[in-house]
PDB file of C-alpha atoms and ligand atoms in Angstrom:
ATOM      1  CA  UNK A   1     -67.868-132.424 -31.417  1.00 51.00           C
ATOM      2  CA  UNK A   2     -67.697-130.493 -34.770  1.00 61.00           C
ATOM      3  CA  UNK A   3     -70.606-127.929 -35.922  1.00 71.00           C
ATOM      4  CA  UNK A   4     -71.333-127.342 -39.387  1.00 79.00           C
ATOM      5  CA  UNK A   5     -71.837-123.803 -39.916  1.00 87.00           C
ATOM      6  CA  UNK A   6     -73.973-122.424 -42.111  1.00 90.00           C
ATOM      7  CA  UNK A   7     -74.522-118.683 -42.826  1.00 91.00           C
ATOM      8  CA  UNK A   8     -78.137-119.483 -40.762  1.00 93.00           C
ATOM      9  CA  UNK A   9     -76.314-121.202 -38.188  1.00 92.00           C
ATOM     10  CA  UNK A  10     -74.175-117.893 -38.032  1.00 94.00           C
ATOM     11  CA  UNK A  11     -77.191-115.316 -37.794  1.00 95.00           C
ATOM     12  CA  UNK A  12     -79.133-117.922 -35.129  1.00 94.00           C
ATOM     13  CA  UNK A  13     -75.980-117.760 -33.145  1.00 95.00           C
ATOM     14  CA  UNK A  14     -75.472-113.755 -33.063  1.00 96.00           C
ATOM     15  CA  UNK A  15     -78.750-113.617 -32.379  1.00 96.00           C
ATOM     16  CA  UNK A  16     -78.967-115.917 -29.807  1.00 94.00           C
ATOM     17  CA  UNK A  17     -76.559-114.001 -27.745  1.00 96.00           C
ATOM     18  CA  UNK A  18     -77.364-110.525 -28.426  1.00 96.00           C
ATOM     19  CA  UNK A  19     -80.496-111.383 -26.391  1.00 95.00           C
ATOM     20  CA  UNK A  20     -79.089-112.400 -24.424  1.00 96.00           C
ATOM     21  CA  UNK A  21     -77.721-108.839 -23.981  1.00 96.00           C
ATOM     22  CA  UNK A  22     -79.850-107.407 -22.298  1.00 95.00           C
ATOM     23  CA  UNK A  23     -79.686-109.852 -19.317  1.00 96.00           C
ATOM     24  CA  UNK A  24     -76.384-109.235 -19.014  1.00 97.00           C
ATOM     25  CA  UNK A  25     -73.928-107.093 -16.785  1.00 97.00           C
ATOM     26  CA  UNK A  26     -70.589-108.272 -18.805  1.00 98.00           C
ATOM     27  CA  UNK A  27     -69.491-110.694 -21.301  1.00 98.00           C
ATOM     28  CA  UNK A  28     -66.615-113.457 -20.660  1.00 98.00           C
ATOM     29  CA  UNK A  29     -64.832-114.104 -23.535  1.00 98.00           C
ATOM     30  CA  UNK A  30     -63.239-117.711 -23.995  1.00 98.00           C
ATOM     31  CA  UNK A  31     -60.101-117.548 -26.218  1.00 98.00           C
ATOM     32  CA  UNK A  32     -57.600-120.340 -26.328  1.00 98.00           C
ATOM     33  CA  UNK A  33     -54.456-119.258 -24.808  1.00 98.00           C
ATOM     34  CA  UNK A  34     -52.165-120.754 -27.674  1.00 98.00           C
ATOM     35  CA  UNK A  35     -54.267-119.809 -30.193  1.00 98.00           C
ATOM     36  CA  UNK A  36     -55.565-116.980 -29.008  1.00 98.00           C
ATOM     37  CA  UNK A  37     -56.727-114.650 -32.138  1.00 97.00           C
ATOM     38  CA  UNK A  38     -57.255-117.871 -34.011  1.00 97.00           C
ATOM     39  CA  UNK A  39     -60.330-118.706 -31.485  1.00 97.00           C
ATOM     40  CA  UNK A  40     -61.392-115.680 -31.454  1.00 97.00           C
ATOM     41  CA  UNK A  41     -65.209-114.935 -33.379  1.00 97.00           C
ATOM     42  CA  UNK A  42     -64.132-112.375 -36.150  1.00 95.00           C
ATOM     43  CA  UNK A  43     -67.572-110.437 -34.847  1.00 96.00           C
ATOM     44  CA  UNK A  44     -66.829-110.244 -31.891  1.00 97.00           C
ATOM     45  CA  UNK A  45     -67.265-106.518 -31.764  1.00 96.00           C
ATOM     46  CA  UNK A  46     -70.444-106.309 -33.306  1.00 97.00           C
ATOM     47  CA  UNK A  47     -72.351-109.012 -31.576  1.00 98.00           C
ATOM     48  CA  UNK A  48     -70.970-108.345 -28.129  1.00 97.00           C
ATOM     49  CA  UNK A  49     -71.661-104.804 -29.227  1.00 94.00           C
ATOM     50  CA  UNK A  50     -70.497-102.054 -25.696  1.00 91.00           C
ATOM     51  CA  UNK A  51     -70.740-104.928 -23.810  1.00 96.00           C
ATOM     52  CA  UNK A  52     -68.329-104.674 -20.585  1.00 96.00           C
ATOM     53  CA  UNK A  53     -66.068-107.689 -21.377  1.00 97.00           C
ATOM     54  CA  UNK A  54     -63.551-109.855 -19.446  1.00 98.00           C
ATOM     55  CA  UNK A  55     -61.147-111.825 -21.650  1.00 98.00           C
ATOM     56  CA  UNK A  56     -59.613-115.846 -20.655  1.00 98.00           C
ATOM     57  CA  UNK A  57     -56.576-117.248 -22.001  1.00 98.00           C
ATOM     58  CA  UNK A  58     -57.833-120.928 -20.870  1.00 98.00           C
ATOM     59  CA  UNK A  59     -55.977-124.208 -21.795  1.00 98.00           C
ATOM     60  CA  UNK A  60     -53.118-121.318 -20.439  1.00 98.00           C
ATOM     61  CA  UNK A  61     -50.903-124.772 -18.831  1.00 98.00           C
ATOM     62  CA  UNK A  62     -50.561-126.081 -22.447  1.00 98.00           C
ATOM     63  CA  UNK A  63     -49.518-122.542 -23.633  1.00 98.00           C
ATOM     64  CA  UNK A  64     -45.732-120.557 -23.845  1.00 98.00           C
ATOM     65  CA  UNK A  65     -45.952-118.760 -20.732  1.00 98.00           C
ATOM     66  CA  UNK A  66     -44.318-115.968 -22.417  1.00 98.00           C
ATOM     67  CA  UNK A  67     -46.497-115.771 -25.777  1.00 98.00           C
ATOM     68  CA  UNK A  68     -49.001-115.657 -22.946  1.00 98.00           C
ATOM     69  CA  UNK A  69     -47.551-112.535 -21.603  1.00 98.00           C
ATOM     70  CA  UNK A  70     -47.366-111.273 -25.084  1.00 98.00           C
ATOM     71  CA  UNK A  71     -50.926-111.540 -25.617  1.00 98.00           C
ATOM     72  CA  UNK A  72     -51.456-109.884 -22.317  1.00 98.00           C
ATOM     73  CA  UNK A  73     -50.103-106.909 -23.823  1.00 98.00           C
ATOM     74  CA  UNK A  74     -51.588-107.317 -27.006  1.00 98.00           C
ATOM     75  CA  UNK A  75     -55.299-106.971 -25.797  1.00 97.00           C
ATOM     76  CA  UNK A  76     -54.364-104.462 -23.684  1.00 97.00           C
ATOM     77  CA  UNK A  77     -53.625-102.313 -26.392  1.00 96.00           C
ATOM     78  CA  UNK A  78     -57.015-102.673 -27.883  1.00 94.00           C
ATOM     79  CA  UNK A  79     -58.707-101.670 -23.903  1.00 93.00           C
ATOM     80  CA  UNK A  80     -59.059-105.064 -22.890  1.00 94.00           C
ATOM     81  CA  UNK A  81     -58.182-107.309 -19.828  1.00 93.00           C
ATOM     82  CA  UNK A  82     -56.341-110.690 -20.663  1.00 97.00           C
ATOM     83  CA  UNK A  83     -56.776-113.174 -18.215  1.00 98.00           C
ATOM     84  CA  UNK A  84     -54.829-116.707 -18.800  1.00 98.00           C
ATOM     85  CA  UNK A  85     -56.370-119.032 -17.048  1.00 98.00           C
ATOM     86  CA  UNK A  86     -56.624-123.043 -16.621  1.00 98.00           C
ATOM     87  CA  UNK A  87     -60.096-124.742 -16.394  1.00 97.00           C
ATOM     88  CA  UNK A  88     -59.024-128.108 -15.150  1.00 96.00           C
ATOM     89  CA  UNK A  89     -56.380-127.854 -13.145  1.00 96.00           C
ATOM     90  CA  UNK A  90     -56.475-124.668 -11.876  1.00 96.00           C
ATOM     91  CA  UNK A  91     -58.120-122.149  -9.769  1.00 95.00           C
ATOM     92  CA  UNK A  92     -60.042-119.854 -11.505  1.00 97.00           C
ATOM     93  CA  UNK A  93     -62.706-118.231  -9.839  1.00 96.00           C
ATOM     94  CA  UNK A  94     -61.660-115.773  -7.422  1.00 96.00           C
ATOM     95  CA  UNK A  95     -59.668-113.946 -10.165  1.00 97.00           C
ATOM     96  CA  UNK A  96     -62.701-114.378 -12.632  1.00 97.00           C
ATOM     97  CA  UNK A  97     -64.253-112.548  -9.579  1.00 97.00           C
ATOM     98  CA  UNK A  98     -62.264-110.295  -9.212  1.00 96.00           C
ATOM     99  CA  UNK A  99     -61.774-108.868 -12.365  1.00 97.00           C
ATOM    100  CA  UNK A 100     -65.285-108.804 -13.048  1.00 97.00           C
ATOM    101  CA  UNK A 101     -65.839-106.427 -10.209  1.00 96.00           C
ATOM    102  CA  UNK A 102     -62.823-104.031 -11.339  1.00 96.00           C
ATOM    103  CA  UNK A 103     -64.500-103.915 -14.821  1.00 96.00           C
ATOM    104  CA  UNK A 104     -68.298-103.179 -13.158  1.00 96.00           C
ATOM    105  CA  UNK A 105     -66.810-100.814 -10.782  1.00 95.00           C
ATOM    106  CA  UNK A 106     -67.995 -97.960 -11.343  1.00 93.00           C
ATOM    107  CA  UNK A 107     -71.794-100.194 -12.045  1.00 91.00           C
ATOM    108  CA  UNK A 108     -71.146-101.021  -8.485  1.00 92.00           C
ATOM    109  CA  UNK A 109     -69.533 -97.688  -6.777  1.00 92.00           C
ATOM    110  CA  UNK A 110     -72.822 -96.131  -8.203  1.00 93.00           C
ATOM    111  CA  UNK A 111     -75.727 -98.715  -6.637  1.00 91.00           C
ATOM    112  CA  UNK A 112     -73.975 -98.332  -3.114  1.00 93.00           C
ATOM    113  CA  UNK A 113     -73.718 -94.708  -3.674  1.00 94.00           C
ATOM    114  CA  UNK A 114     -77.652 -94.493  -3.640  1.00 94.00           C
ATOM    115  CA  UNK A 115     -77.743 -96.428  -1.012  1.00 94.00           C
ATOM    116  CA  UNK A 116     -78.656 -99.833  -2.414  1.00 91.00           C
ATOM    117  CA  UNK A 117     -76.950-103.511  -2.143  1.00 88.00           C
ATOM    118  CA  UNK A 118     -74.740-103.871  -4.972  1.00 87.00           C
ATOM    119  CA  UNK A 119     -76.560-106.920  -6.850  1.00 90.00           C
ATOM    120  CA  UNK A 120     -74.736-110.335  -8.481  1.00 95.00           C
ATOM    121  CA  UNK A 121     -73.330-109.388 -11.264  1.00 97.00           C
ATOM    122  CA  UNK A 122     -74.464-111.044 -14.281  1.00 97.00           C
ATOM    123  CA  UNK A 123     -72.636-112.640 -16.761  1.00 98.00           C
ATOM    124  CA  UNK A 124     -71.987-115.047 -20.172  1.00 98.00           C
ATOM    125  CA  UNK A 125     -69.651-116.937 -21.702  1.00 98.00           C
ATOM    126  CA  UNK A 126     -69.293-116.921 -25.007  1.00 98.00           C
ATOM    127  CA  UNK A 127     -66.551-118.845 -27.610  1.00 97.00           C
ATOM    128  CA  UNK A 128     -65.945-120.918 -30.109  1.00 96.00           C
ATOM    129  CA  UNK A 129     -66.486-125.515 -29.961  1.00 94.00           C
ATOM    130  CA  UNK A 130     -63.950-127.123 -28.054  1.00 95.00           C
ATOM    131  CA  UNK A 131     -62.512-123.519 -25.614  1.00 97.00           C
ATOM    132  CA  UNK A 132     -63.699-125.368 -22.858  1.00 97.00           C
ATOM    133  CA  UNK A 133     -66.584-123.447 -21.862  1.00 97.00           C
ATOM    134  CA  UNK A 134     -68.419-126.075 -20.312  1.00 95.00           C
ATOM    135  CA  UNK A 135     -65.935-126.743 -18.482  1.00 96.00           C
ATOM    136  CA  UNK A 136     -65.292-123.356 -16.975  1.00 97.00           C
ATOM    137  CA  UNK A 137     -68.861-123.495 -16.141  1.00 96.00           C
ATOM    138  CA  UNK A 138     -68.715-126.330 -14.052  1.00 95.00           C
ATOM    139  CA  UNK A 139     -65.864-125.082 -12.340  1.00 95.00           C
ATOM    140  CA  UNK A 140     -67.693-121.780 -11.581  1.00 95.00           C
ATOM    141  CA  UNK A 141     -70.868-123.604 -10.734  1.00 92.00           C
ATOM    142  CA  UNK A 142     -68.867-125.746  -8.231  1.00 90.00           C
ATOM    143  CA  UNK A 143     -70.950-128.711  -9.757  1.00 83.00           C
ATOM    144  CA  UNK A 144     -71.680-130.429 -13.013  1.00 83.00           C
ATOM    145  CA  UNK A 145     -74.352-128.731 -15.217  1.00 79.00           C
ATOM    146  CA  UNK A 146     -76.372-131.205 -17.352  1.00 63.00           C
ATOM    147  CA  UNK A 147     -74.497-130.721 -20.754  1.00 60.00           C
ATOM    148  CA  UNK A 148     -77.206-128.424 -23.150  1.00 52.00           C
ATOM    149  CA  UNK A 149     -77.126-129.005 -26.727  1.00 49.00           C
ATOM    150  CA  UNK A 150     -73.853-127.867 -27.688  1.00 51.00           C
ATOM    151  CA  UNK A 151     -75.265-126.659 -31.306  1.00 55.00           C
ATOM    152  CA  UNK A 152     -76.657-123.298 -32.829  1.00 55.00           C
ATOM    153  CA  UNK A 153     -80.022-123.318 -32.507  1.00 54.00           C
ATOM    154  CA  UNK A 154     -80.719-125.594 -29.612  1.00 55.00           C
ATOM    155  CA  UNK A 155     -81.871-123.943 -26.887  1.00 56.00           C
ATOM    156  CA  UNK A 156     -83.876-124.642 -23.842  1.00 59.00           C
ATOM    157  CA  UNK A 157     -84.904-122.558 -20.651  1.00 66.00           C
ATOM    158  CA  UNK A 158     -83.028-120.091 -19.040  1.00 76.00           C
ATOM    159  CA  UNK A 159     -80.692-120.660 -15.855  1.00 88.00           C
ATOM    160  CA  UNK A 160     -79.090-118.493 -13.776  1.00 94.00           C
ATOM    161  CA  UNK A 161     -76.250-120.372 -11.678  1.00 94.00           C
ATOM    162  CA  UNK A 162     -75.484-118.860  -8.943  1.00 94.00           C
ATOM    163  CA  UNK A 163     -70.829-118.166  -8.878  1.00 94.00           C
ATOM    164  CA  UNK A 164     -70.830-117.995  -4.593  1.00 91.00           C
ATOM    165  CA  UNK A 165     -72.808-114.153  -3.914  1.00 92.00           C
ATOM    166  CA  UNK A 166     -71.766-111.796  -6.341  1.00 93.00           C
ATOM    167  CA  UNK A 167     -71.968-113.637  -9.401  1.00 96.00           C
ATOM    168  CA  UNK A 168     -74.473-115.107 -11.498  1.00 96.00           C
ATOM    169  CA  UNK A 169     -73.979-117.073 -14.486  1.00 96.00           C
ATOM    170  CA  UNK A 170     -76.456-118.016 -17.494  1.00 95.00           C
ATOM    171  CA  UNK A 171     -75.831-121.800 -17.430  1.00 90.00           C
ATOM    172  CA  UNK A 172     -76.156-121.954 -21.173  1.00 91.00           C
ATOM    173  CA  UNK A 173     -73.058-120.492 -22.773  1.00 95.00           C
ATOM    174  CA  UNK A 174     -72.841-118.597 -26.744  1.00 95.00           C
ATOM    175  CA  UNK A 175     -70.967-120.392 -29.290  1.00 95.00           C
ATOM    176  CA  UNK A 176     -69.333-118.750 -31.820  1.00 96.00           C
ATOM    177  CA  UNK A 177     -67.977-119.203 -35.369  1.00 95.00           C
ATOM    178  CA  UNK A 178     -64.321-119.592 -35.992  1.00 93.00           C
ATOM    179  CA  UNK A 179     -63.268-117.787 -38.429  1.00 89.00           C
ATOM    180  CA  UNK A 180     -62.324-120.402 -41.218  1.00 80.00           C
ATOM    181  CA  UNK A 181     -62.262-118.613 -44.196  1.00 83.00           C
ATOM    182  CA  UNK A 182     -58.012-118.172 -43.403  1.00 89.00           C
ATOM    183  CA  UNK A 183     -56.447-121.218 -44.378  1.00 91.00           C
ATOM    184  CA  UNK A 184     -53.552-120.304 -41.428  1.00 94.00           C
ATOM    185  CA  UNK A 185     -56.159-120.297 -39.360  1.00 94.00           C
ATOM    186  CA  UNK A 186     -57.915-123.494 -39.745  1.00 93.00           C
ATOM    187  CA  UNK A 187     -54.643-125.031 -39.445  1.00 95.00           C
ATOM    188  CA  UNK A 188     -54.089-123.841 -36.222  1.00 97.00           C
ATOM    189  CA  UNK A 189     -57.379-124.381 -34.594  1.00 96.00           C
ATOM    190  CA  UNK A 190     -57.189-128.408 -35.740  1.00 95.00           C
ATOM    191  CA  UNK A 191     -53.371-128.325 -34.572  1.00 96.00           C
ATOM    192  CA  UNK A 192     -54.615-127.351 -30.965  1.00 96.00           C
ATOM    193  CA  UNK A 193     -57.670-130.044 -31.526  1.00 92.00           C
ATOM    194  CA  UNK A 194     -60.870-127.558 -31.785  1.00 89.00           C
ATOM    195  CA  UNK A 195     -61.311-128.892 -35.386  1.00 84.00           C
ATOM    196  CA  UNK A 196     -61.580-132.209 -35.864  1.00 74.00           C
ATOM    197  CA  UNK A 197     -58.930-134.298 -38.451  1.00 62.00           C
ATOM    198  CA  UNK A 198     -61.792-135.111 -40.940  1.00 68.00           C
ATOM    199  CA  UNK A 199     -61.609-131.640 -42.474  1.00 74.00           C
ATOM    200  CA  UNK A 200     -58.319-131.503 -42.494  1.00 86.00           C
ATOM    201  CA  UNK A 201     -55.765-134.310 -43.479  1.00 92.00           C
ATOM    202  CA  UNK A 202     -53.534-135.047 -39.943  1.00 95.00           C
ATOM    203  CA  UNK A 203     -50.194-134.828 -42.622  1.00 96.00           C
ATOM    204  CA  UNK A 204     -51.270-130.734 -43.742  1.00 96.00           C
ATOM    205  CA  UNK A 205     -52.095-130.490 -39.820  1.00 96.00           C
ATOM    206  CA  UNK A 206     -49.298-132.164 -38.759  1.00 97.00           C
ATOM    207  CA  UNK A 207     -47.038-130.219 -41.218  1.00 98.00           C
ATOM    208  CA  UNK A 208     -47.570-126.705 -40.422  1.00 97.00           C
ATOM    209  CA  UNK A 209     -47.269-127.811 -36.664  1.00 98.00           C
ATOM    210  CA  UNK A 210     -44.086-129.449 -37.140  1.00 98.00           C
ATOM    211  CA  UNK A 211     -42.930-126.475 -39.093  1.00 97.00           C
ATOM    212  CA  UNK A 212     -44.059-123.818 -36.528  1.00 97.00           C
ATOM    213  CA  UNK A 213     -42.261-125.669 -34.072  1.00 97.00           C
ATOM    214  CA  UNK A 214     -38.846-126.097 -36.166  1.00 95.00           C
ATOM    215  CA  UNK A 215     -38.796-122.290 -35.570  1.00 95.00           C
ATOM    216  CA  UNK A 216     -40.074-121.953 -32.634  1.00 96.00           C
ATOM    217  CA  UNK A 217     -39.482-124.779 -30.530  1.00 96.00           C
ATOM    218  CA  UNK A 218     -36.534-126.395 -32.201  1.00 94.00           C
ATOM    219  CA  UNK A 219     -35.955-127.384 -28.442  1.00 94.00           C
ATOM    220  CA  UNK A 220     -38.932-129.463 -28.468  1.00 96.00           C
ATOM    221  CA  UNK A 221     -38.660-131.071 -31.312  1.00 95.00           C
ATOM    222  CA  UNK A 222     -35.262-131.904 -30.840  1.00 95.00           C
ATOM    223  CA  UNK A 223     -35.734-133.501 -27.012  1.00 95.00           C
ATOM    224  CA  UNK A 224     -39.185-135.436 -27.240  1.00 96.00           C
ATOM    225  CA  UNK A 225     -38.264-136.848 -30.470  1.00 96.00           C
ATOM    226  CA  UNK A 226     -34.158-137.440 -30.707  1.00 92.00           C
ATOM    227  CA  UNK A 227     -34.569-135.366 -34.052  1.00 87.00           C
ATOM    228  CA  UNK A 228     -30.593-134.942 -34.808  1.00 79.00           C
ATOM    229  CA  UNK A 229     -31.091-132.157 -37.879  1.00 79.00           C
ATOM    230  CA  UNK A 230     -33.503-129.500 -38.271  1.00 87.00           C
ATOM    231  CA  UNK A 231     -33.931-128.198 -40.559  1.00 88.00           C
ATOM    232  CA  UNK A 232     -31.900-124.580 -41.499  1.00 86.00           C
ATOM    233  CA  UNK A 233     -34.649-123.708 -44.075  1.00 91.00           C
ATOM    234  CA  UNK A 234     -37.731-123.752 -42.284  1.00 89.00           C
ATOM    235  CA  UNK A 235     -39.651-122.390 -46.128  1.00 92.00           C
ATOM    236  CA  UNK A 236     -38.167-125.892 -47.481  1.00 94.00           C
ATOM    237  CA  UNK A 237     -41.646-128.441 -47.418  1.00 95.00           C
ATOM    238  CA  UNK A 238     -38.959-131.781 -47.886  1.00 95.00           C
ATOM    239  CA  UNK A 239     -37.216-130.563 -45.463  1.00 95.00           C
ATOM    240  CA  UNK A 240     -39.917-130.261 -43.023  1.00 96.00           C
ATOM    241  CA  UNK A 241     -41.553-133.703 -44.148  1.00 96.00           C
ATOM    242  CA  UNK A 242     -38.377-134.940 -43.194  1.00 95.00           C
ATOM    243  CA  UNK A 243     -38.572-134.389 -40.291  1.00 96.00           C
ATOM    244  CA  UNK A 244     -42.024-135.374 -39.804  1.00 97.00           C
ATOM    245  CA  UNK A 245     -40.420-138.846 -41.107  1.00 96.00           C
ATOM    246  CA  UNK A 246     -37.653-138.944 -38.511  1.00 95.00           C
ATOM    247  CA  UNK A 247     -39.810-138.581 -35.907  1.00 97.00           C
ATOM    248  CA  UNK A 248     -42.053-141.166 -37.357  1.00 96.00           C
ATOM    249  CA  UNK A 249     -39.051-144.498 -37.822  1.00 94.00           C
ATOM    250  CA  UNK A 250     -38.335-142.931 -34.166  1.00 94.00           C
ATOM    251  CA  UNK A 251     -41.533-143.822 -33.200  1.00 94.00           C
ATOM    252  CA  UNK A 252     -42.123-146.993 -35.092  1.00 94.00           C
ATOM    253  CA  UNK A 253     -44.271-145.797 -38.297  1.00 95.00           C
ATOM    254  CA  UNK A 254     -43.585-147.703 -39.846  1.00 94.00           C
ATOM    255  CA  UNK A 255     -45.566-149.971 -42.843  1.00 92.00           C
ATOM    256  CA  UNK A 256     -44.337-153.222 -44.218  1.00 86.00           C
ATOM    257  CA  UNK A 257     -41.581-152.013 -46.470  1.00 89.00           C
ATOM    258  CA  UNK A 258     -40.010-150.051 -44.073  1.00 89.00           C
ATOM    259  CA  UNK A 259     -41.511-146.819 -44.621  1.00 94.00           C
ATOM    260  CA  UNK A 260     -42.719-144.527 -42.633  1.00 96.00           C
ATOM    261  CA  UNK A 261     -46.490-144.121 -42.179  1.00 97.00           C
ATOM    262  CA  UNK A 262     -46.570-140.629 -42.522  1.00 97.00           C
ATOM    263  CA  UNK A 263     -50.558-140.439 -41.198  1.00 96.00           C
ATOM    264  CA  UNK A 264     -49.798-142.356 -38.401  1.00 97.00           C
ATOM    265  CA  UNK A 265     -46.683-140.107 -37.804  1.00 97.00           C
ATOM    266  CA  UNK A 266     -49.025-137.402 -38.000  1.00 97.00           C
ATOM    267  CA  UNK A 267     -51.730-138.890 -35.484  1.00 96.00           C
ATOM    268  CA  UNK A 268     -48.818-139.511 -33.360  1.00 97.00           C
ATOM    269  CA  UNK A 269     -47.094-135.931 -33.473  1.00 98.00           C
ATOM    270  CA  UNK A 270     -50.770-134.206 -32.963  1.00 97.00           C
ATOM    271  CA  UNK A 271     -51.723-136.196 -30.513  1.00 97.00           C
ATOM    272  CA  UNK A 272     -48.234-135.602 -28.279  1.00 98.00           C
ATOM    273  CA  UNK A 273     -48.545-131.966 -28.735  1.00 98.00           C
ATOM    274  CA  UNK A 274     -52.155-131.396 -27.599  1.00 96.00           C
ATOM    275  CA  UNK A 275     -51.436-133.398 -24.546  1.00 96.00           C
ATOM    276  CA  UNK A 276     -48.890-131.150 -23.897  1.00 97.00           C
ATOM    277  CA  UNK A 277     -46.097-134.080 -24.571  1.00 97.00           C
ATOM    278  CA  UNK A 278     -43.567-131.319 -25.995  1.00 97.00           C
ATOM    279  CA  UNK A 279     -44.191-129.284 -24.004  1.00 98.00           C
ATOM    280  CA  UNK A 280     -45.779-125.930 -23.178  1.00 98.00           C
ATOM    281  CA  UNK A 281     -46.238-124.434 -26.939  1.00 98.00           C
ATOM    282  CA  UNK A 282     -48.486-121.771 -28.418  1.00 98.00           C
ATOM    283  CA  UNK A 283     -49.184-121.637 -32.673  1.00 98.00           C
ATOM    284  CA  UNK A 284     -49.889-118.146 -32.780  1.00 98.00           C
ATOM    285  CA  UNK A 285     -47.864-115.163 -31.583  1.00 98.00           C
ATOM    286  CA  UNK A 286     -48.890-111.132 -31.518  1.00 97.00           C
ATOM    287  CA  UNK A 287     -48.527-109.489 -34.894  1.00 87.00           C
TER     288      UNK A 287
HETATM  289  P1  GDP B 301     -66.949-126.027 -25.109  1.00 63.09           P
HETATM  290  O1  GDP B 301     -66.899-127.036 -26.190  1.00 63.09           O
HETATM  291  O2  GDP B 301     -66.221-124.943 -25.105  1.00 63.09           O
HETATM  292  O3  GDP B 301     -68.013-126.316 -23.680  1.00 63.09           O
HETATM  293  O4  GDP B 301     -65.647-127.018 -24.864  1.00 63.09           O
HETATM  294  P2  GDP B 301     -65.320-128.295 -23.170  1.00 63.09           P
HETATM  295  O5  GDP B 301     -65.107-127.641 -21.724  1.00 63.09           O
HETATM  296  O6  GDP B 301     -65.896-129.506 -23.591  1.00 63.09           O
HETATM  297  O7  GDP B 301     -63.391-128.096 -23.410  1.00 63.09           O
HETATM  298  C1  GDP B 301     -63.527-128.571 -24.698  1.00 63.09           C
HETATM  299  C2  GDP B 301     -62.343-129.974 -23.907  1.00 63.09           C
HETATM  300  O8  GDP B 301     -60.825-128.580 -24.063  1.00 63.09           O
HETATM  301  C3  GDP B 301     -62.326-130.635 -22.976  1.00 63.09           C
HETATM  302  O9  GDP B 301     -61.735-132.024 -23.252  1.00 63.09           O
HETATM  303  C4  GDP B 301     -61.419-130.127 -21.333  1.00 63.09           C
HETATM  304  O10 GDP B 301     -61.353-131.212 -21.001  1.00 63.09           O
HETATM  305  C5  GDP B 301     -60.646-129.610 -22.271  1.00 63.09           C
HETATM  306  N1  GDP B 301     -60.307-128.279 -21.616  1.00 63.09           N
HETATM  307  C6  GDP B 301     -61.603-127.155 -21.360  1.00 63.09           C
HETATM  308  N2  GDP B 301     -60.794-126.129 -20.186  1.00 63.09           N
HETATM  309  C7  GDP B 301     -58.518-126.782 -20.613  1.00 63.09           C
HETATM  310  C8  GDP B 301     -58.021-125.933 -19.379  1.00 63.09           C
HETATM  311  O11 GDP B 301     -58.139-125.100 -18.767  1.00 63.09           O
HETATM  312  N3  GDP B 301     -56.608-126.491 -19.902  1.00 63.09           N
HETATM  313  C9  GDP B 301     -56.562-128.105 -19.750  1.00 63.09           C
HETATM  314  N4  GDP B 301     -55.287-128.481 -20.413  1.00 63.09           N
HETATM  315  N5  GDP B 301     -57.912-128.611 -21.141  1.00 63.09           N
HETATM  316  C10 GDP B 301     -59.142-127.535 -20.855  1.00 63.09           C
END
């Protein structure tokens, strides 16, 4: 689902999250492990103010474990604990609970000192579209929560979802906009599938992905597509297009006359990349 973000939507999305801040003890910021910074809202610190925050690097099953390690160190330097998760195939709930309790340990201890029973931790999941918010909410709820309007500005009555006895989650996640003014960010998000192809051309997205892989994951490209010669100079655009054409030829993406159908080849590369067919690949590294 693609959201058309306009300034009015952004303001409303931001206000909706900020209205919920007073209801919650902490925020769970969901990022895409393959492109953590590109999938991050540019104003997130301002929006969440000083709420305790747990960063989750979702879709870590598709991300390069080495890159994910580097990202965890990156967030640690900023005083944020980041936890890689797989909301679909993994079992993230217990670890999220434990990390959340650690995050709020002072608050919980203060309640105990006063002789109170610590009440359930209240949390809100926030993130850009497609990062896995609904999937994670369903996992934490242990059942399918009715899909809510995944559009900025669409609200319904507030519901708390129990996660065991120690946590409660707002059933509607906070939907944030990515930092799309930056073209590289747009390409990374498009390559992972967070942004639909109608906005950028598949050839452009696949070109970006193939170039990135030629630099960082040459073995994966070679293994999957048997491309014999990868370019020495990955800055050479023609050489990258030749790799795309070689892949198209190998995979039968040919138009009459024997020319490679570059759009078809691009769609194939992107589909396979997103499905993890090329292995675990991250498309962004910390500076
Ligand atoms: P939302 O827009 O943030 O609510 O995102 P969704 O929960 O609808 O997820 C978007 C897509 O990502 C769906 O196709 C999910 O199945 C997929 N997805 C979510 N989490 C993961 C994950 O950890 N790993 C993988 N491989 N796919 C995931």
